[in-house]
């Protein structure tokens, strides 16, 4: 699977959020129709907890308009027939809403985690690339140093040979000086 950019992850998250909000508006319209609540763009937006912009957006606006028209053609007697929600019904709706909120929060947290993980993965890729480049640089520098060392080895061997010759020459010179010193001390007696 190809790594997605943060922009692609964010775009997908926004698409999913938009789909969820649009579905919530449609569900709210159905509930409002069932409960006999007066439907308007502002009332639907408030009940669905979305912006009024969304209820006017293409694909949603048509559903709100259809619901408004449906209510206009519904006889006024329906409201008088006791179609009000009871306390138990309201408590059930509240419990369902709380459960849905809980699920949406869990989904939001899951999406946040996925985005964090994706961004972390991308940061790791960037860091790994830099580390790989640094390793390549160090390997090249090491190769150059080994090549220079190989060129210097004959010189090192030559220096060691000259140091041995110098030590031998010093020893020989000391012996000569001692020999001469004994000759001079023997002549003076």
Short mmCIF file of N, CA and C in Angstrom, two decimals:
data_model
loop_
_atom_site.label_atom_id
_atom_site.label_comp_id
_atom_site.label_asym_id
_atom_site.label_seq_id
_atom_site.Cartn_x
_atom_site.Cartn_y
_atom_site.Cartn_z
N UNK A 1 0.85 -1.18 0.00
CA UNK A 1 0.00 0.00 0.00
C UNK A 1 0.89 1.23 0.00
N UNK A 2 0.63 2.15 -0.92
CA UNK A 2 1.45 3.35 -1.03
C UNK A 2 1.15 4.28 0.15
N UNK A 3 2.19 4.94 0.62
CA UNK A 3 2.03 5.86 1.73
C UNK A 3 1.20 7.05 1.28
N UNK A 4 0.24 7.43 2.10
CA UNK A 4 -0.61 8.56 1.76
C UNK A 4 -0.01 9.82 2.39
N UNK A 5 -0.24 10.92 1.71
CA UNK A 5 0.26 12.19 2.23
C UNK A 5 -0.69 12.67 3.33
N UNK A 6 -0.21 13.56 4.19
CA UNK A 6 -1.11 14.10 5.22
C UNK A 6 -2.35 14.76 4.60
N UNK A 7 -2.17 15.37 3.45
CA UNK A 7 -3.31 16.01 2.79
C UNK A 7 -4.36 14.98 2.38
N UNK A 8 -3.91 13.82 1.88
CA UNK A 8 -4.85 12.77 1.48
C UNK A 8 -5.58 12.21 2.69
N UNK A 9 -4.86 12.02 3.78
CA UNK A 9 -5.48 11.49 5.01
C UNK A 9 -6.52 12.49 5.52
N UNK A 10 -6.15 13.77 5.52
CA UNK A 10 -7.06 14.80 5.99
C UNK A 10 -8.29 14.90 5.08
N UNK A 11 -8.09 14.81 3.77
CA UNK A 11 -9.21 14.87 2.84
C UNK A 11 -10.17 13.70 3.07
N UNK A 12 -9.63 12.51 3.28
CA UNK A 12 -10.48 11.35 3.53
C UNK A 12 -11.25 11.53 4.84
N UNK A 13 -10.58 12.04 5.84
CA UNK A 13 -11.24 12.28 7.14
C UNK A 13 -12.38 13.28 6.96
N UNK A 14 -12.15 14.33 6.19
CA UNK A 14 -13.19 15.33 5.96
C UNK A 14 -14.35 14.75 5.18
N UNK A 15 -14.05 13.90 4.19
CA UNK A 15 -15.14 13.25 3.42
C UNK A 15 -16.00 12.40 4.36
N UNK A 16 -15.35 11.62 5.21
CA UNK A 16 -16.09 10.76 6.14
C UNK A 16 -16.93 11.59 7.09
N UNK A 17 -16.37 12.68 7.60
CA UNK A 17 -17.11 13.55 8.51
C UNK A 17 -18.31 14.16 7.79
N UNK A 18 -18.11 14.58 6.54
CA UNK A 18 -19.21 15.16 5.75
C UNK A 18 -20.32 14.15 5.56
N UNK A 19 -19.96 12.92 5.24
CA UNK A 19 -20.96 11.86 5.03
C UNK A 19 -21.76 11.64 6.32
N UNK A 20 -21.04 11.58 7.45
CA UNK A 20 -21.72 11.37 8.74
C UNK A 20 -22.68 12.52 9.06
N UNK A 21 -22.24 13.75 8.82
CA UNK A 21 -23.09 14.90 9.10
C UNK A 21 -24.32 14.90 8.20
N UNK A 22 -24.12 14.60 6.93
CA UNK A 22 -25.26 14.57 6.00
C UNK A 22 -26.27 13.50 6.42
N UNK A 23 -25.77 12.34 6.85
CA UNK A 23 -26.67 11.27 7.31
C UNK A 23 -27.41 11.71 8.57
N UNK A 24 -26.70 12.44 9.44
CA UNK A 24 -27.34 12.92 10.68
C UNK A 24 -28.46 13.90 10.33
N UNK A 25 -28.28 14.73 9.32
CA UNK A 25 -29.33 15.66 8.90
C UNK A 25 -30.54 14.88 8.39
N UNK A 26 -30.29 13.87 7.56
CA UNK A 26 -31.41 13.08 7.03
C UNK A 26 -32.16 12.36 8.14
N UNK A 27 -31.42 11.82 9.12
CA UNK A 27 -32.07 11.15 10.26
C UNK A 27 -32.89 12.15 11.07
N UNK A 28 -32.36 13.34 11.24
CA UNK A 28 -33.06 14.38 12.00
C UNK A 28 -34.35 14.78 11.29
N UNK A 29 -34.29 14.89 9.97
CA UNK A 29 -35.51 15.23 9.22
C UNK A 29 -36.58 14.17 9.44
N UNK A 30 -36.18 12.89 9.38
CA UNK A 30 -37.16 11.81 9.60
C UNK A 30 -37.76 11.89 11.00
N UNK A 31 -36.90 12.13 12.01
CA UNK A 31 -37.40 12.23 13.39
C UNK A 31 -38.36 13.41 13.55
N UNK A 32 -37.99 14.52 12.95
CA UNK A 32 -38.86 15.71 13.06
C UNK A 32 -40.20 15.47 12.39
N UNK A 33 -40.18 14.79 11.26
CA UNK A 33 -41.45 14.45 10.59
C UNK A 33 -42.28 13.52 11.45
N UNK A 34 -41.62 12.50 12.02
CA UNK A 34 -42.34 11.53 12.86
C UNK A 34 -42.92 12.19 14.11
N UNK A 35 -42.19 13.15 14.68
CA UNK A 35 -42.64 13.80 15.91
C UNK A 35 -43.58 14.98 15.63
N UNK A 36 -43.74 15.32 14.35
CA UNK A 36 -44.63 16.42 14.00
C UNK A 36 -44.03 17.78 14.32
N UNK A 37 -42.73 17.87 14.46
CA UNK A 37 -42.08 19.16 14.74
C UNK A 37 -42.04 19.98 13.45
N UNK A 38 -42.23 21.27 13.58
CA UNK A 38 -42.19 22.12 12.39
C UNK A 38 -40.78 22.11 11.79
N UNK A 39 -40.71 21.94 10.48
CA UNK A 39 -39.42 21.83 9.81
C UNK A 39 -39.10 23.12 9.07
N UNK A 40 -37.90 23.59 9.33
CA UNK A 40 -37.34 24.72 8.57
C UNK A 40 -35.84 24.43 8.47
N UNK A 41 -35.16 25.17 7.61
CA UNK A 41 -33.73 24.93 7.44
C UNK A 41 -33.00 25.16 8.77
N UNK A 42 -33.33 26.24 9.44
CA UNK A 42 -32.67 26.56 10.71
C UNK A 42 -32.98 25.51 11.78
N UNK A 43 -34.26 25.07 11.83
CA UNK A 43 -34.66 24.08 12.84
C UNK A 43 -33.94 22.75 12.62
N UNK A 44 -33.81 22.34 11.36
CA UNK A 44 -33.10 21.09 11.05
C UNK A 44 -31.63 21.22 11.42
N UNK A 45 -31.02 22.35 11.07
CA UNK A 45 -29.59 22.56 11.38
C UNK A 45 -29.38 22.51 12.89
N UNK A 46 -30.26 23.17 13.64
CA UNK A 46 -30.14 23.20 15.10
C UNK A 46 -30.35 21.80 15.69
N UNK A 47 -31.35 21.10 15.22
CA UNK A 47 -31.64 19.76 15.76
C UNK A 47 -30.55 18.75 15.40
N UNK A 48 -29.93 18.89 14.22
CA UNK A 48 -28.89 17.95 13.80
C UNK A 48 -27.51 18.39 14.28
N UNK A 49 -27.47 19.60 14.87
CA UNK A 49 -26.21 20.14 15.38
C UNK A 49 -25.17 20.28 14.25
N UNK A 50 -25.63 20.88 13.16
CA UNK A 50 -24.74 21.15 12.01
C UNK A 50 -24.92 22.61 11.61
N UNK A 51 -24.08 23.08 10.74
CA UNK A 51 -24.17 24.47 10.28
C UNK A 51 -25.37 24.61 9.33
N UNK A 52 -25.90 25.82 9.28
CA UNK A 52 -27.01 26.05 8.36
C UNK A 52 -26.53 25.95 6.92
N UNK A 53 -25.25 26.20 6.72
CA UNK A 53 -24.68 26.05 5.38
C UNK A 53 -24.91 24.62 4.87
N UNK A 54 -24.72 23.63 5.74
CA UNK A 54 -24.86 22.24 5.33
C UNK A 54 -26.28 21.91 4.90
N UNK A 55 -27.29 22.43 5.61
CA UNK A 55 -28.67 22.09 5.25
C UNK A 55 -29.10 22.77 3.94
N UNK A 56 -28.35 23.81 3.52
CA UNK A 56 -28.60 24.44 2.22
C UNK A 56 -27.75 23.84 1.11
N UNK A 57 -26.82 22.96 1.47
CA UNK A 57 -25.91 22.37 0.47
C UNK A 57 -26.68 21.43 -0.44
N UNK A 58 -26.17 21.33 -1.67
CA UNK A 58 -26.80 20.46 -2.65
C UNK A 58 -26.75 19.01 -2.14
N UNK A 59 -27.84 18.30 -2.30
CA UNK A 59 -27.93 16.92 -1.83
C UNK A 59 -28.60 16.83 -0.47
N UNK A 60 -28.63 17.92 0.26
CA UNK A 60 -29.30 17.96 1.57
C UNK A 60 -30.51 18.89 1.46
N UNK A 61 -30.30 20.01 0.79
CA UNK A 61 -31.36 21.03 0.63
C UNK A 61 -32.65 20.40 0.10
N UNK A 62 -32.52 19.51 -0.90
CA UNK A 62 -33.69 18.90 -1.51
C UNK A 62 -34.51 18.10 -0.49
N UNK A 63 -33.82 17.43 0.44
CA UNK A 63 -34.52 16.63 1.47
C UNK A 63 -35.26 17.55 2.45
N UNK A 64 -34.63 18.65 2.81
CA UNK A 64 -35.28 19.59 3.73
C UNK A 64 -36.50 20.21 3.05
N UNK A 65 -36.34 20.62 1.80
CA UNK A 65 -37.48 21.21 1.07
C UNK A 65 -38.62 20.21 0.92
N UNK A 66 -38.29 18.96 0.63
CA UNK A 66 -39.33 17.94 0.49
C UNK A 66 -40.07 17.74 1.82
N UNK A 67 -39.33 17.77 2.92
CA UNK A 67 -39.96 17.60 4.23
C UNK A 67 -40.86 18.78 4.55
N UNK A 68 -40.41 19.99 4.21
CA UNK A 68 -41.23 21.19 4.45
C UNK A 68 -42.52 21.09 3.63
N UNK A 69 -42.40 20.69 2.37
CA UNK A 69 -43.59 20.56 1.52
C UNK A 69 -44.52 19.46 2.04
N UNK A 70 -43.93 18.39 2.52
CA UNK A 70 -44.75 17.29 3.06
C UNK A 70 -45.55 17.77 4.26
N UNK A 71 -44.90 18.57 5.13
CA UNK A 71 -45.61 19.08 6.30
C UNK A 71 -46.71 20.06 5.89
N UNK A 72 -46.44 20.82 4.84
CA UNK A 72 -47.45 21.79 4.39
C UNK A 72 -48.71 21.07 3.89
N UNK A 73 -48.52 19.88 3.33
CA UNK A 73 -49.67 19.14 2.79
C UNK A 73 -50.29 18.18 3.81
N UNK A 74 -49.67 18.04 4.96
CA UNK A 74 -50.22 17.18 6.01
C UNK A 74 -51.35 17.95 6.69
N UNK A 75 -52.47 17.29 6.92
CA UNK A 75 -53.60 18.00 7.57
C UNK A 75 -53.20 18.48 8.97
N UNK A 76 -53.76 19.59 9.34
CA UNK A 76 -53.49 20.21 10.64
C UNK A 76 -53.97 19.30 11.76
N UNK A 77 -54.89 18.44 11.52
CA UNK A 77 -55.44 17.58 12.56
C UNK A 77 -54.42 16.61 13.12
N UNK A 78 -53.34 16.33 12.38
CA UNK A 78 -52.36 15.36 12.86
C UNK A 78 -51.71 15.82 14.15
N UNK A 79 -51.46 17.11 14.28
CA UNK A 79 -50.84 17.62 15.50
C UNK A 79 -51.80 17.50 16.66
N UNK A 80 -53.08 17.63 16.38
CA UNK A 80 -54.06 17.57 17.45
C UNK A 80 -54.37 16.14 17.86
N UNK A 81 -53.90 15.17 17.17
CA UNK A 81 -54.21 13.78 17.47
C UNK A 81 -53.28 13.21 18.55
N UNK A 82 -52.57 14.07 19.21
CA UNK A 82 -51.74 13.62 20.33
C UNK A 82 -50.46 12.95 19.88
N UNK A 83 -49.83 13.45 18.87
CA UNK A 83 -48.60 12.83 18.39
C UNK A 83 -47.39 13.45 19.07
N UNK A 84 -47.54 13.81 20.31
CA UNK A 84 -46.43 14.35 21.07
C UNK A 84 -45.66 13.19 21.68
N UNK A 85 -44.38 13.41 21.79
CA UNK A 85 -43.53 12.36 22.37
C UNK A 85 -43.72 12.32 23.87
N UNK A 86 -43.81 11.11 24.39
CA UNK A 86 -43.95 10.94 25.82
C UNK A 86 -42.58 10.99 26.50
N UNK A 87 -42.58 11.00 27.82
CA UNK A 87 -41.34 11.09 28.60
C UNK A 87 -40.46 9.88 28.33
N UNK A 88 -41.05 8.71 28.28
CA UNK A 88 -40.27 7.49 28.02
C UNK A 88 -39.63 7.55 26.64
N UNK A 89 -40.39 8.07 25.69
CA UNK A 89 -39.87 8.19 24.33
C UNK A 89 -38.70 9.17 24.28
N UNK A 90 -38.87 10.29 24.99
CA UNK A 90 -37.79 11.29 25.04
C UNK A 90 -36.55 10.72 25.71
N UNK A 91 -36.73 9.96 26.78
CA UNK A 91 -35.59 9.33 27.47
C UNK A 91 -34.90 8.32 26.55
N UNK A 92 -35.70 7.58 25.80
CA UNK A 92 -35.12 6.61 24.86
C UNK A 92 -34.33 7.34 23.76
N UNK A 93 -34.93 8.44 23.26
CA UNK A 93 -34.22 9.23 22.24
C UNK A 93 -32.92 9.80 22.81
N UNK A 94 -33.00 10.29 24.03
CA UNK A 94 -31.81 10.85 24.67
C UNK A 94 -30.75 9.78 24.85
N UNK A 95 -31.14 8.60 25.28
CA UNK A 95 -30.18 7.50 25.45
C UNK A 95 -29.55 7.12 24.11
N UNK A 96 -30.40 7.07 23.06
CA UNK A 96 -29.87 6.75 21.74
C UNK A 96 -28.90 7.83 21.26
N UNK A 97 -29.25 9.08 21.52
CA UNK A 97 -28.39 10.19 21.11
C UNK A 97 -27.05 10.12 21.85
N UNK A 98 -27.13 9.82 23.14
CA UNK A 98 -25.89 9.71 23.92
C UNK A 98 -25.01 8.56 23.40
N UNK A 99 -25.66 7.47 23.07
CA UNK A 99 -24.92 6.32 22.53
C UNK A 99 -24.27 6.67 21.20
N UNK A 100 -25.04 7.38 20.37
CA UNK A 100 -24.49 7.79 19.06
C UNK A 100 -23.32 8.76 19.25
N UNK A 101 -23.46 9.67 20.21
CA UNK A 101 -22.36 10.61 20.50
C UNK A 101 -21.13 9.84 20.96
N UNK A 102 -21.36 8.84 21.81
CA UNK A 102 -20.25 8.01 22.30
C UNK A 102 -19.56 7.30 21.13
N UNK A 103 -20.35 6.75 20.23
CA UNK A 103 -19.79 6.06 19.07
C UNK A 103 -19.03 7.03 18.16
N UNK A 104 -19.62 8.22 17.96
CA UNK A 104 -18.96 9.22 17.11
C UNK A 104 -17.64 9.69 17.73
N UNK A 105 -17.64 9.85 19.05
CA UNK A 105 -16.38 10.24 19.71
C UNK A 105 -15.34 9.15 19.58
N UNK A 106 -15.77 7.90 19.73
CA UNK A 106 -14.82 6.79 19.57
C UNK A 106 -14.28 6.75 18.14
N UNK A 107 -15.15 6.98 17.17
CA UNK A 107 -14.71 7.00 15.78
C UNK A 107 -13.76 8.16 15.53
N UNK A 108 -14.10 9.32 16.10
CA UNK A 108 -13.23 10.49 15.98
C UNK A 108 -11.85 10.19 16.55
N UNK A 109 -11.82 9.59 17.75
CA UNK A 109 -10.54 9.25 18.38
C UNK A 109 -9.77 8.24 17.53
N UNK A 110 -10.49 7.30 16.96
CA UNK A 110 -9.85 6.30 16.09
C UNK A 110 -9.25 6.97 14.86
N UNK A 111 -10.00 7.89 14.26
CA UNK A 111 -9.49 8.61 13.08
C UNK A 111 -8.29 9.48 13.45
N UNK A 112 -8.35 10.12 14.60
CA UNK A 112 -7.20 10.91 15.05
C UNK A 112 -5.98 10.03 15.23
N UNK A 113 -6.19 8.86 15.84
CA UNK A 113 -5.08 7.93 16.02
C UNK A 113 -4.50 7.48 14.69
N UNK A 114 -5.38 7.22 13.73
CA UNK A 114 -4.91 6.79 12.41
C UNK A 114 -4.11 7.90 11.74
N UNK A 115 -4.59 9.13 11.87
CA UNK A 115 -3.87 10.26 11.28
C UNK A 115 -2.52 10.42 11.96
N UNK A 116 -2.50 10.34 13.30
CA UNK A 116 -1.22 10.45 14.02
C UNK A 116 -0.26 9.36 13.58
N UNK A 117 -0.78 8.15 13.46
CA UNK A 117 0.08 7.03 13.05
C UNK A 117 0.61 7.26 11.64
N UNK A 118 -0.24 7.73 10.74
CA UNK A 118 0.19 7.99 9.37
C UNK A 118 1.23 9.08 9.33
N UNK A 119 1.01 10.16 10.07
CA UNK A 119 1.98 11.25 10.11
C UNK A 119 3.30 10.78 10.73
N UNK A 120 3.19 9.97 11.78
CA UNK A 120 4.40 9.41 12.40
C UNK A 120 5.18 8.55 11.42
N UNK A 121 4.43 7.75 10.66
CA UNK A 121 5.08 6.89 9.67
C UNK A 121 5.80 7.75 8.62
N UNK A 122 5.15 8.82 8.19
CA UNK A 122 5.77 9.70 7.21
C UNK A 122 6.99 10.39 7.78
N UNK A 123 6.91 10.79 9.06
CA UNK A 123 8.09 11.39 9.70
C UNK A 123 9.22 10.38 9.81
N UNK A 124 8.87 9.14 10.11
CA UNK A 124 9.89 8.09 10.16
C UNK A 124 10.55 7.92 8.81
N UNK A 125 9.74 7.97 7.75
CA UNK A 125 10.30 7.82 6.41
C UNK A 125 11.28 8.94 6.12
N UNK A 126 10.92 10.16 6.52
CA UNK A 126 11.81 11.30 6.31
C UNK A 126 13.08 11.11 7.12
N UNK A 127 12.94 10.72 8.39
CA UNK A 127 14.10 10.51 9.25
C UNK A 127 14.97 9.37 8.71
N UNK A 128 14.33 8.28 8.27
CA UNK A 128 15.09 7.15 7.73
C UNK A 128 15.86 7.55 6.48
N UNK A 129 15.26 8.39 5.66
CA UNK A 129 15.93 8.84 4.45
C UNK A 129 17.18 9.63 4.82
N UNK A 130 17.06 10.52 5.79
CA UNK A 130 18.22 11.31 6.21
C UNK A 130 19.29 10.41 6.81
N UNK A 131 18.86 9.43 7.61
CA UNK A 131 19.83 8.51 8.20
C UNK A 131 20.54 7.69 7.12
N UNK A 132 19.77 7.26 6.13
CA UNK A 132 20.36 6.48 5.04
C UNK A 132 21.37 7.33 4.28
N UNK A 133 21.03 8.58 4.04
CA UNK A 133 21.96 9.48 3.35
C UNK A 133 23.22 9.68 4.19
N UNK A 134 23.07 9.85 5.51
CA UNK A 134 24.22 10.05 6.39
C UNK A 134 25.10 8.80 6.42
N UNK A 135 24.49 7.63 6.45
CA UNK A 135 25.25 6.37 6.43
C UNK A 135 26.04 6.26 5.13
N UNK A 136 25.42 6.64 4.03
CA UNK A 136 26.12 6.60 2.74
C UNK A 136 27.31 7.55 2.75
N UNK A 137 27.11 8.75 3.31
CA UNK A 137 28.22 9.72 3.40
C UNK A 137 29.36 9.16 4.25
N UNK A 138 29.03 8.60 5.40
CA UNK A 138 30.05 8.06 6.30
C UNK A 138 30.77 6.87 5.67
N UNK A 139 30.02 6.03 4.96
CA UNK A 139 30.63 4.88 4.29
C UNK A 139 31.63 5.36 3.24
N UNK A 140 31.25 6.38 2.48
CA UNK A 140 32.15 6.93 1.46
C UNK A 140 33.39 7.55 2.11
N UNK A 141 33.20 8.29 3.20
CA UNK A 141 34.35 8.89 3.90
C UNK A 141 35.26 7.79 4.44
N UNK A 142 34.70 6.72 4.97
CA UNK A 142 35.48 5.60 5.48
C UNK A 142 36.27 4.93 4.36
N UNK A 143 35.65 4.77 3.20
CA UNK A 143 36.34 4.18 2.06
C UNK A 143 37.53 5.03 1.65
N UNK A 144 37.34 6.35 1.61
CA UNK A 144 38.44 7.25 1.24
C UNK A 144 39.58 7.17 2.25
N UNK A 145 39.24 7.13 3.53
CA UNK A 145 40.27 7.04 4.58
C UNK A 145 41.03 5.71 4.48
N UNK A 146 40.32 4.63 4.21
CA UNK A 146 41.00 3.33 4.06
C UNK A 146 41.94 3.36 2.85
N UNK A 147 41.51 4.03 1.78
CA UNK A 147 42.36 4.15 0.59
C UNK A 147 43.61 4.96 0.92
N UNK A 148 43.45 6.08 1.64
CA UNK A 148 44.61 6.90 2.03
C UNK A 148 45.53 6.11 2.95
N UNK A 149 44.96 5.35 3.87
CA UNK A 149 45.77 4.54 4.78
C UNK A 149 46.55 3.49 4.00
N UNK A 150 45.94 2.90 3.01
CA UNK A 150 46.63 1.90 2.19
C UNK A 150 47.79 2.55 1.45
N UNK A 151 47.61 3.81 1.01
CA UNK A 151 48.69 4.51 0.34
C UNK A 151 49.82 4.87 1.31
N UNK A 152 49.49 5.10 2.58
CA UNK A 152 50.49 5.48 3.58
C UNK A 152 51.23 4.29 4.19
N UNK A 153 50.72 3.09 4.07
CA UNK A 153 51.35 1.92 4.67
C UNK A 153 52.79 1.72 4.19
N UNK A 154 53.07 1.80 2.89
CA UNK A 154 54.47 1.66 2.47
C UNK A 154 55.36 2.72 3.11
N UNK A 155 54.84 3.93 3.25
CA UNK A 155 55.63 4.99 3.89
C UNK A 155 55.86 4.66 5.35
N UNK A 156 54.86 4.12 6.01
CA UNK A 156 55.00 3.75 7.42
C UNK A 156 56.06 2.67 7.57
N UNK A 157 56.00 1.70 6.69
CA UNK A 157 57.02 0.63 6.74
C UNK A 157 58.41 1.21 6.51
N UNK A 158 58.53 2.15 5.59
CA UNK A 158 59.82 2.78 5.29
C UNK A 158 60.31 3.58 6.49
N UNK A 159 59.39 4.33 7.15
CA UNK A 159 59.75 5.10 8.34
C UNK A 159 60.24 4.16 9.44
N UNK A 160 59.57 3.04 9.65
CA UNK A 160 60.00 2.09 10.67
C UNK A 160 61.39 1.53 10.35
N UNK A 161 61.65 1.27 9.10
CA UNK A 161 62.97 0.76 8.68
C UNK A 161 64.04 1.81 8.95
N UNK A 162 63.73 3.08 8.62
CA UNK A 162 64.68 4.16 8.87
C UNK A 162 64.92 4.35 10.37
N UNK A 163 63.86 4.19 11.18
CA UNK A 163 64.02 4.31 12.63
C UNK A 163 64.93 3.20 13.16
N UNK A 164 64.78 1.97 12.63
CA UNK A 164 65.66 0.87 13.05
C UNK A 164 67.11 1.18 12.65
N UNK A 165 67.29 1.68 11.41
CA UNK A 165 68.64 2.05 10.96
C UNK A 165 69.23 3.13 11.84
N UNK A 166 68.40 4.14 12.20
CA UNK A 166 68.87 5.22 13.05
C UNK A 166 69.27 4.70 14.42
N UNK A 167 68.46 3.79 14.98
CA UNK A 167 68.78 3.22 16.30
C UNK A 167 70.10 2.44 16.22
N UNK A 168 70.27 1.67 15.15
CA UNK A 168 71.51 0.90 14.98
C UNK A 168 72.70 1.83 14.83
N UNK A 169 72.50 2.92 14.06
CA UNK A 169 73.58 3.90 13.86
C UNK A 169 73.94 4.56 15.17
N UNK A 170 72.96 4.90 15.99
CA UNK A 170 73.22 5.52 17.30
C UNK A 170 74.00 4.57 18.19
N UNK A 171 73.58 3.29 18.20
CA UNK A 171 74.29 2.30 19.02
C UNK A 171 75.74 2.18 18.56
N UNK A 172 75.92 2.11 17.29
CA UNK A 172 77.26 1.99 16.72
C UNK A 172 78.08 3.23 17.04
N UNK A 173 77.47 4.41 16.94
CA UNK A 173 78.17 5.66 17.25
C UNK A 173 78.56 5.71 18.71
N UNK A 174 77.68 5.27 19.59
CA UNK A 174 78.01 5.25 21.03
C UNK A 174 79.20 4.34 21.29
N UNK A 175 79.18 3.18 20.64
CA UNK A 175 80.30 2.25 20.83
C UNK A 175 81.61 2.86 20.32
N UNK A 176 81.51 3.56 19.21
CA UNK A 176 82.72 4.21 18.68
C UNK A 176 83.22 5.29 19.62
N UNK A 177 82.23 6.07 20.17
CA UNK A 177 82.62 7.14 21.10
C UNK A 177 83.25 6.54 22.33
N UNK A 178 82.70 5.44 22.85
CA UNK A 178 83.28 4.79 24.02
C UNK A 178 84.68 4.26 23.69
N UNK A 179 84.80 3.67 22.53
CA UNK A 179 86.12 3.15 22.10
C UNK A 179 87.14 4.27 22.00
N UNK A 180 86.80 5.38 21.44
CA UNK A 180 87.68 6.52 21.32
C UNK A 180 87.99 7.10 22.68
N UNK A 181 86.98 7.13 23.52
CA UNK A 181 87.18 7.68 24.86
C UNK A 181 88.18 6.80 25.60
N UNK A 182 88.13 5.47 25.43
CA UNK A 182 89.07 4.60 26.11
C UNK A 182 90.47 4.81 25.52
N UNK A 183 90.55 5.03 24.24
CA UNK A 183 91.86 5.26 23.63
C UNK A 183 92.47 6.53 24.18
N UNK A 184 91.69 7.58 24.29
CA UNK A 184 92.22 8.83 24.80
C UNK A 184 92.56 8.73 26.26
N UNK A 185 91.79 8.01 27.00
CA UNK A 185 92.10 7.87 28.42
C UNK A 185 93.34 6.99 28.57
N UNK A 186 93.61 6.02 27.68
CA UNK A 186 94.79 5.17 27.76
C UNK A 186 96.02 5.95 27.32
N UNK A 187 95.92 6.87 26.41
CA UNK A 187 97.07 7.65 25.94
C UNK A 187 97.49 8.64 26.98
N UNK A 188 96.60 9.15 27.71
CA UNK A 188 96.93 10.19 28.69
C UNK A 188 97.55 9.59 29.92
N UNK A 189 97.59 8.36 30.20
CA UNK A 189 98.13 7.82 31.41
C UNK A 189 99.58 7.54 31.29
#
